[in-house]
Short mmCIF file of C-alpha atoms in Angstrom, two decimals:
data_model
loop_
_atom_site.label_atom_id
_atom_site.label_comp_id
_atom_site.label_asym_id
_atom_site.label_seq_id
_atom_site.Cartn_x
_atom_site.Cartn_y
_atom_site.Cartn_z
CA UNK A 1 -82.95 -9.22 24.61
CA UNK A 2 -80.25 -11.91 24.60
CA UNK A 3 -79.51 -11.29 20.93
CA UNK A 4 -79.19 -7.55 21.45
CA UNK A 5 -76.97 -7.98 24.50
CA UNK A 6 -74.61 -10.26 22.56
CA UNK A 7 -74.59 -7.84 19.63
CA UNK A 8 -73.40 -4.86 21.66
CA UNK A 9 -71.30 -6.84 24.16
CA UNK A 10 -73.25 -6.12 27.34
CA UNK A 11 -73.65 -8.84 30.02
CA UNK A 12 -77.26 -9.85 30.67
CA UNK A 13 -78.32 -11.48 33.95
CA UNK A 14 -81.57 -13.26 34.75
CA UNK A 15 -82.59 -12.77 38.37
CA UNK A 16 -84.92 -15.01 40.42
CA UNK A 17 -88.47 -13.81 40.91
CA UNK A 18 -88.88 -11.54 43.91
CA UNK A 19 -85.27 -10.30 43.89
CA UNK A 20 -84.82 -6.74 45.09
CA UNK A 21 -83.13 -5.01 42.14
CA UNK A 22 -81.83 -2.15 44.29
CA UNK A 23 -80.00 -4.53 46.61
CA UNK A 24 -78.49 -6.39 43.66
CA UNK A 25 -77.44 -3.10 42.06
CA UNK A 26 -75.61 -2.07 45.21
CA UNK A 27 -73.86 -5.43 45.50
CA UNK A 28 -72.76 -5.31 41.84
CA UNK A 29 -71.47 -1.75 42.27
CA UNK A 30 -69.45 -2.70 45.34
CA UNK A 31 -68.00 -5.76 43.57
CA UNK A 32 -66.95 -3.71 40.55
CA UNK A 33 -65.41 -1.11 42.83
CA UNK A 34 -63.41 -3.76 44.73
CA UNK A 35 -62.19 -5.36 41.49
CA UNK A 36 -61.19 -1.99 40.09
CA UNK A 37 -59.27 -1.20 43.27
CA UNK A 38 -57.43 -4.52 43.07
CA UNK A 39 -56.53 -3.87 39.42
CA UNK A 40 -55.15 -0.42 40.19
CA UNK A 41 -53.21 -1.68 43.19
CA UNK A 42 -51.57 -4.47 41.18
CA UNK A 43 -50.73 -2.21 38.24
CA UNK A 44 -49.47 0.49 40.60
CA UNK A 45 -47.16 -2.06 42.23
CA UNK A 46 -45.77 -3.02 38.81
CA UNK A 47 -45.25 0.67 38.04
CA UNK A 48 -43.52 1.24 41.39
CA UNK A 49 -41.12 -1.65 40.79
CA UNK A 50 -40.38 -0.37 37.29
CA UNK A 51 -39.58 3.09 38.64
CA UNK A 52 -37.30 1.53 41.24
CA UNK A 53 -35.47 -0.47 38.56
CA UNK A 54 -35.05 2.66 36.46
CA UNK A 55 -33.62 4.61 39.40
CA UNK A 56 -31.22 1.73 40.13
CA UNK A 57 -29.94 1.98 36.56
CA UNK A 58 -30.92 -1.51 35.42
CA UNK A 59 -31.57 -0.27 31.87
CA UNK A 60 -34.05 -1.59 29.33
CA UNK A 61 -33.29 -5.30 29.91
CA UNK A 62 -33.91 -4.87 33.64
CA UNK A 63 -37.16 -2.99 33.04
CA UNK A 64 -38.42 -5.65 30.64
CA UNK A 65 -37.60 -8.39 33.14
CA UNK A 66 -39.46 -6.49 35.88
CA UNK A 67 -42.51 -5.98 33.66
CA UNK A 68 -42.53 -9.65 32.67
CA UNK A 69 -42.24 -10.84 36.27
CA UNK A 70 -44.86 -8.36 37.48
CA UNK A 71 -47.46 -9.43 34.90
CA UNK A 72 -46.47 -13.06 34.33
CA UNK A 73 -46.40 -12.39 30.58
CA UNK A 74 -43.63 -11.94 28.03
CA UNK A 75 -42.53 -8.32 27.57
CA UNK A 76 -40.80 -7.07 24.44
CA UNK A 77 -39.32 -3.80 23.24
CA UNK A 78 -39.37 -2.94 19.53
CA UNK A 79 -37.42 -0.09 17.95
CA UNK A 80 -39.00 2.57 15.77
CA UNK A 81 -38.70 0.33 12.70
CA UNK A 82 -40.49 -2.57 14.38
CA UNK A 83 -37.41 -4.72 14.96
CA UNK A 84 -37.34 -6.66 18.24
CA UNK A 85 -34.69 -4.98 20.35
CA UNK A 86 -35.02 -7.07 23.52
CA UNK A 87 -37.43 -9.49 25.17
CA UNK A 88 -38.04 -10.95 28.63
CA UNK A 89 -40.15 -14.07 28.84
CA UNK A 90 -41.23 -16.49 31.58
CA UNK A 91 -39.33 -19.81 31.21
CA UNK A 92 -42.53 -21.73 30.44
CA UNK A 93 -43.26 -19.54 27.38
CA UNK A 94 -39.91 -20.09 25.63
CA UNK A 95 -40.44 -16.99 23.50
CA UNK A 96 -37.34 -15.52 21.84
CA UNK A 97 -36.69 -12.37 19.84
CA UNK A 98 -36.42 -14.46 16.67
CA UNK A 99 -39.71 -16.28 17.22
CA UNK A 100 -41.51 -13.03 18.06
CA UNK A 101 -40.15 -11.33 14.93
CA UNK A 102 -41.45 -14.21 12.84
CA UNK A 103 -44.82 -14.15 14.62
CA UNK A 104 -45.55 -10.45 14.13
CA UNK A 105 -47.98 -9.89 11.28
CA UNK A 106 -46.69 -7.41 8.68
CA UNK A 107 -49.70 -5.18 9.32
CA UNK A 108 -49.15 -4.88 13.07
CA UNK A 109 -48.14 -1.19 12.91
CA UNK A 110 -51.51 -0.13 11.47
CA UNK A 111 -53.08 -0.28 14.93
CA UNK A 112 -50.83 2.55 16.14
CA UNK A 113 -51.89 5.01 13.46
CA UNK A 114 -53.47 7.96 15.22
CA UNK A 115 -52.35 6.83 18.68
CA UNK A 116 -51.59 9.68 21.08
CA UNK A 117 -47.89 9.79 22.01
CA UNK A 118 -46.99 9.34 25.66
CA UNK A 119 -46.46 12.60 27.46
CA UNK A 120 -49.05 14.71 25.62
CA UNK A 121 -51.63 14.71 28.39
CA UNK A 122 -53.62 11.69 27.27
CA UNK A 123 -53.66 8.05 28.30
CA UNK A 124 -51.55 5.86 25.99
CA UNK A 125 -53.54 3.76 23.56
CA UNK A 126 -53.25 0.00 24.18
CA UNK A 127 -53.54 -1.78 20.83
CA UNK A 128 -54.32 -5.42 20.07
CA UNK A 129 -51.65 -6.78 17.73
CA UNK A 130 -52.05 -9.68 15.29
CA UNK A 131 -49.70 -12.63 15.82
CA UNK A 132 -49.04 -15.48 13.43
CA UNK A 133 -49.12 -17.95 16.32
CA UNK A 134 -52.13 -20.06 17.20
CA UNK A 135 -53.54 -19.46 20.70
CA UNK A 136 -51.27 -16.44 21.30
CA UNK A 137 -52.09 -12.75 21.45
CA UNK A 138 -50.24 -9.49 22.04
CA UNK A 139 -51.02 -5.96 23.11
CA UNK A 140 -48.79 -2.94 22.66
CA UNK A 141 -48.25 0.76 23.29
CA UNK A 142 -46.22 3.27 21.29
CA UNK A 143 -43.29 4.98 23.03
CA UNK A 144 -42.89 8.52 21.79
CA UNK A 145 -40.08 11.04 22.01
CA UNK A 146 -40.53 14.57 20.73
CA UNK A 147 -43.94 13.74 19.36
CA UNK A 148 -42.85 10.75 17.23
CA UNK A 149 -42.86 7.00 17.84
CA UNK A 150 -39.40 5.96 18.99
CA UNK A 151 -40.32 2.37 19.86
CA UNK A 152 -43.09 0.02 20.94
CA UNK A 153 -43.69 -1.87 24.19
CA UNK A 154 -45.49 -5.23 23.96
CA UNK A 155 -46.99 -7.83 26.28
CA UNK A 156 -47.50 -11.33 24.89
CA UNK A 157 -49.48 -14.22 26.33
CA UNK A 158 -51.92 -17.00 25.62
CA UNK A 159 -55.35 -16.05 24.32
CA UNK A 160 -57.44 -14.91 27.27
CA UNK A 161 -54.43 -14.06 29.47
CA UNK A 162 -54.20 -10.38 28.53
CA UNK A 163 -57.04 -8.85 30.49
CA UNK A 164 -57.72 -5.47 32.14
CA UNK A 165 -54.85 -5.81 34.61
CA UNK A 166 -52.27 -6.41 31.86
CA UNK A 167 -53.65 -3.54 29.77
CA UNK A 168 -53.56 -1.17 32.73
CA UNK A 169 -50.04 -2.23 33.71
CA UNK A 170 -48.81 -1.82 30.12
CA UNK A 171 -50.33 1.63 29.83
CA UNK A 172 -48.71 2.76 33.06
CA UNK A 173 -45.36 1.18 32.15
CA UNK A 174 -45.02 3.21 28.95
CA UNK A 175 -44.09 6.39 30.82
CA UNK A 176 -41.20 4.58 32.55
CA UNK A 177 -39.93 3.04 29.32
CA UNK A 178 -40.30 6.31 27.42
CA UNK A 179 -38.28 8.04 30.14
CA UNK A 180 -35.58 5.35 29.97
CA UNK A 181 -35.47 5.70 26.19
CA UNK A 182 -35.07 9.47 26.56
CA UNK A 183 -32.10 8.91 28.91
CA UNK A 184 -30.50 6.51 26.43
CA UNK A 185 -30.96 8.95 23.57
CA UNK A 186 -29.52 11.81 25.62
CA UNK A 187 -26.35 9.80 26.28
CA UNK A 188 -26.04 8.83 22.60
CA UNK A 189 -26.62 12.39 21.43
CA UNK A 190 -24.05 13.77 23.87
CA UNK A 191 -21.50 11.22 22.70
CA UNK A 192 -22.38 11.91 19.06
CA UNK A 193 -21.92 15.65 19.52
CA UNK A 194 -18.56 15.09 21.17
CA UNK A 195 -17.31 12.69 18.52
CA UNK A 196 -19.01 14.55 15.69
CA UNK A 197 -17.38 17.82 16.69
CA UNK A 198 -13.98 16.14 16.71
CA UNK A 199 -14.48 14.56 13.28
CA UNK A 200 -15.71 17.84 11.81
CA UNK A 201 -12.56 19.54 13.07
CA UNK A 202 -10.44 16.65 11.83
CA UNK A 203 -11.87 16.71 8.30
CA UNK A 204 -12.59 20.41 7.82
CA UNK A 205 -10.75 22.39 10.51
CA UNK A 206 -7.29 23.90 10.81
CA UNK A 207 -4.89 21.16 11.86
CA UNK A 208 -2.31 23.14 13.80
CA UNK A 209 -1.16 20.19 15.92
CA UNK A 210 -1.48 16.68 14.48
CA UNK A 211 -0.12 15.06 17.63
CA UNK A 212 -2.85 16.71 19.72
CA UNK A 213 -5.53 15.50 17.28
CA UNK A 214 -4.15 11.97 17.48
CA UNK A 215 -4.28 12.11 21.29
CA UNK A 216 -7.88 13.38 21.26
CA UNK A 217 -8.80 10.59 18.85
CA UNK A 218 -7.41 7.93 21.17
CA UNK A 219 -9.36 9.39 24.11
CA UNK A 220 -12.54 8.96 22.05
CA UNK A 221 -11.64 5.36 21.20
CA UNK A 222 -10.46 6.08 17.64
CA UNK A 223 -7.20 4.90 16.08
CA UNK A 224 -6.27 7.20 13.20
CA UNK A 225 -2.57 6.41 13.22
CA UNK A 226 -2.80 3.88 10.39
CA UNK A 227 -3.70 4.24 6.75
CA UNK A 228 -7.35 5.14 6.16
CA UNK A 229 -9.64 6.48 3.46
CA UNK A 230 -12.72 8.62 3.86
CA UNK A 231 -15.98 7.23 2.50
CA UNK A 232 -19.15 9.29 2.12
CA UNK A 233 -22.43 7.36 1.89
CA UNK A 234 -25.73 8.80 0.77
CA UNK A 235 -29.02 7.90 -0.86
CA UNK A 236 -30.22 8.65 -4.38
CA UNK A 237 -32.01 12.02 -4.44
CA UNK A 238 -35.77 12.26 -4.82
CA UNK A 239 -36.55 8.94 -3.17
CA UNK A 240 -39.54 8.38 -0.92
CA UNK A 241 -40.07 5.47 1.52
CA UNK A 242 -42.55 2.79 0.58
CA UNK A 243 -46.12 2.98 1.82
CA UNK A 244 -46.42 2.36 5.57
CA UNK A 245 -42.64 2.56 6.04
CA UNK A 246 -41.49 4.32 9.22
CA UNK A 247 -38.21 5.46 7.62
CA UNK A 248 -37.50 9.11 6.87
CA UNK A 249 -34.57 10.90 5.30
CA UNK A 250 -33.08 11.71 8.71
CA UNK A 251 -33.48 8.21 10.14
CA UNK A 252 -31.97 6.74 6.97
CA UNK A 253 -28.53 8.12 7.80
CA UNK A 254 -28.66 6.60 11.29
CA UNK A 255 -29.57 3.22 9.84
CA UNK A 256 -26.72 3.48 7.33
CA UNK A 257 -24.24 3.85 10.17
CA UNK A 258 -25.69 0.79 11.95
CA UNK A 259 -23.97 -1.38 9.33
CA UNK A 260 -20.51 0.09 10.12
CA UNK A 261 -18.25 -2.02 12.37
CA UNK A 262 -18.20 -0.83 16.02
CA UNK A 263 -15.42 1.64 16.83
CA UNK A 264 -15.26 3.04 13.31
CA UNK A 265 -15.21 6.88 13.24
CA UNK A 266 -18.48 8.07 11.70
CA UNK A 267 -20.30 11.36 11.21
CA UNK A 268 -23.68 12.44 9.82
CA UNK A 269 -23.11 15.67 7.92
CA UNK A 270 -25.14 17.65 5.38
CA UNK A 271 -27.38 14.76 4.45
CA UNK A 272 -24.54 12.24 4.10
CA UNK A 273 -22.89 9.66 6.33
CA UNK A 274 -19.10 9.96 6.60
CA UNK A 275 -16.94 6.97 7.54
CA UNK A 276 -13.18 6.75 8.17
CA UNK A 277 -12.33 3.30 6.87
CA UNK A 278 -8.98 1.76 7.88
CA UNK A 279 -7.01 -0.10 5.22
CA UNK A 280 -5.49 -3.41 6.26
CA UNK A 281 -2.99 -3.17 3.38
CA UNK A 282 -1.83 0.30 4.39
CA UNK A 283 -0.88 2.89 1.78
CA UNK A 284 -0.03 0.08 -0.63
CA UNK A 285 -3.70 -0.94 -0.87
CA UNK A 286 -4.37 0.60 -4.28
CA UNK A 287 -8.14 0.39 -4.59
CA UNK A 288 -10.50 -0.06 -1.61
CA UNK A 289 -13.61 -0.21 -3.83
CA UNK A 290 -14.33 -3.90 -3.18
CA UNK A 291 -14.25 -3.42 0.61
CA UNK A 292 -16.53 -0.37 0.44
CA UNK A 293 -18.88 -2.05 -2.02
CA UNK A 294 -19.35 -4.94 0.43
CA UNK A 295 -20.24 -2.42 3.14
CA UNK A 296 -22.56 -0.51 0.78
CA UNK A 297 -24.46 -3.70 -0.12
CA UNK A 298 -24.84 -4.46 3.58
CA UNK A 299 -26.30 -0.99 4.09
CA UNK A 300 -28.61 -1.34 1.09
CA UNK A 301 -29.97 -4.58 2.53
CA UNK A 302 -30.91 -2.77 5.74
CA UNK A 303 -32.56 0.05 3.75
CA UNK A 304 -34.94 -1.68 1.38
CA UNK A 305 -36.75 1.61 0.68
CA UNK A 306 -33.68 3.55 -0.50
CA UNK A 307 -30.84 3.18 -3.00
CA UNK A 308 -27.48 3.66 -1.25
CA UNK A 309 -24.47 5.15 -3.06
CA UNK A 310 -20.88 5.72 -1.89
CA UNK A 311 -17.95 7.96 -2.77
CA UNK A 312 -14.37 7.06 -1.79
CA UNK A 313 -11.34 9.32 -1.51
CA UNK A 314 -7.81 8.14 -2.06
CA UNK A 315 -5.44 7.25 0.77
CA UNK A 316 -2.82 9.81 1.78
CA UNK A 317 -0.21 9.73 4.55
CA UNK A 318 -0.72 11.55 7.83
CA UNK A 319 -3.74 13.08 9.51
CA UNK A 320 -3.79 15.96 7.02
CA UNK A 321 -4.23 13.40 4.28
CA UNK A 322 -7.68 12.57 5.69
CA UNK A 323 -8.92 16.05 4.78
CA UNK A 324 -7.84 15.58 1.17
CA UNK A 325 -9.42 12.12 1.09
CA UNK A 326 -12.65 13.60 2.49
CA UNK A 327 -12.87 16.26 -0.21
CA UNK A 328 -12.27 13.63 -2.90
CA UNK A 329 -14.92 11.34 -1.42
CA UNK A 330 -17.51 14.13 -1.53
CA UNK A 331 -16.63 14.93 -5.14
CA UNK A 332 -16.82 11.24 -6.09
CA UNK A 333 -20.25 10.94 -4.48
CA UNK A 334 -21.58 14.08 -6.21
CA UNK A 335 -20.27 12.98 -9.60
CA UNK A 336 -21.63 9.48 -9.08
CA UNK A 337 -25.13 10.83 -8.38
CA UNK A 338 -25.07 12.78 -11.64
CA UNK A 339 -23.20 10.41 -13.96
CA UNK A 340 -24.16 6.91 -12.81
CA UNK A 341 -27.35 6.80 -10.72
CA UNK A 342 -28.73 3.51 -9.49
CA UNK A 343 -26.70 2.67 -6.41
CA UNK A 344 -22.97 2.17 -6.91
CA UNK A 345 -19.62 2.75 -5.26
CA UNK A 346 -17.49 5.48 -6.87
CA UNK A 347 -13.74 5.65 -6.21
CA UNK A 348 -12.17 9.03 -6.93
CA UNK A 349 -8.99 7.38 -8.15
CA UNK A 350 -10.94 5.65 -10.92
CA UNK A 351 -12.77 8.73 -12.20
CA UNK A 352 -9.85 9.95 -14.30
CA UNK A 353 -9.84 13.42 -12.76
#
């Protein structure tokens, strides 16, 4: 009996002779009920405090801090590619984003395969995650937006510290974090539409009033008064991400633009990423290939699964010159894909056209 109980993980108790089994059964049932009530009350309190923090606009860092304080464990948020975005840890743990990144086993994402996304009418799946740290363990839940994993929420603690209460609190917290992530994405998408619409008009529309376009650019935080060239980045056609990669063709463009310096005008258009790159040397800077190639290599490092290529237009004076530079950059990229595949930077001024 002991062997079978250990095999299937069921507790086995030996009672003294003469014990009334019905009385013991009632006592055990009441104890389990009390413990379950305590667990739900504690996890509900954590959830209530998280909701309050979200309403107060504390953002993801504030939510992570609240979850860490409410559970006494480290809480971490990973993006859709598994990179540690932020972490909140009790002072005694001394866990940082860098140490957690190094501790995550490369196979950690396998546990989320087949997990039901939050918001589809099912309880979120709490997964045990492998850590490359002795005496440490982690549990996690996938955060989903529009039916796809947009990030992962983790709790980390010493072995034996992540029990039913932590699992219940983590499962309930995912809805709050998924909602916060949806708010963040809505703000980004609104800003992207606003800026993207302006850049589309700038590069492809009728420029009836250059002064008005310059004013609109400054309101969006762009400075297009100086000399600039248009660069179009893309990936080699026909490529597929490596096995188990969470990258897709659409997400690739977003990751390309992550390597661009903040404040640089950018646009995702027709499968390519468009960048307005200022030239420090002004119109006299003859060939910006070296600067763009440095940026392309930085992008390629972030996208190990894809080969990144770039096309550069020449620099022309005035805002109207950006449209001409854009058309040249697109032609340089298209010719580069056909004539010299393998990931390179192609400058229209060097093509001899």
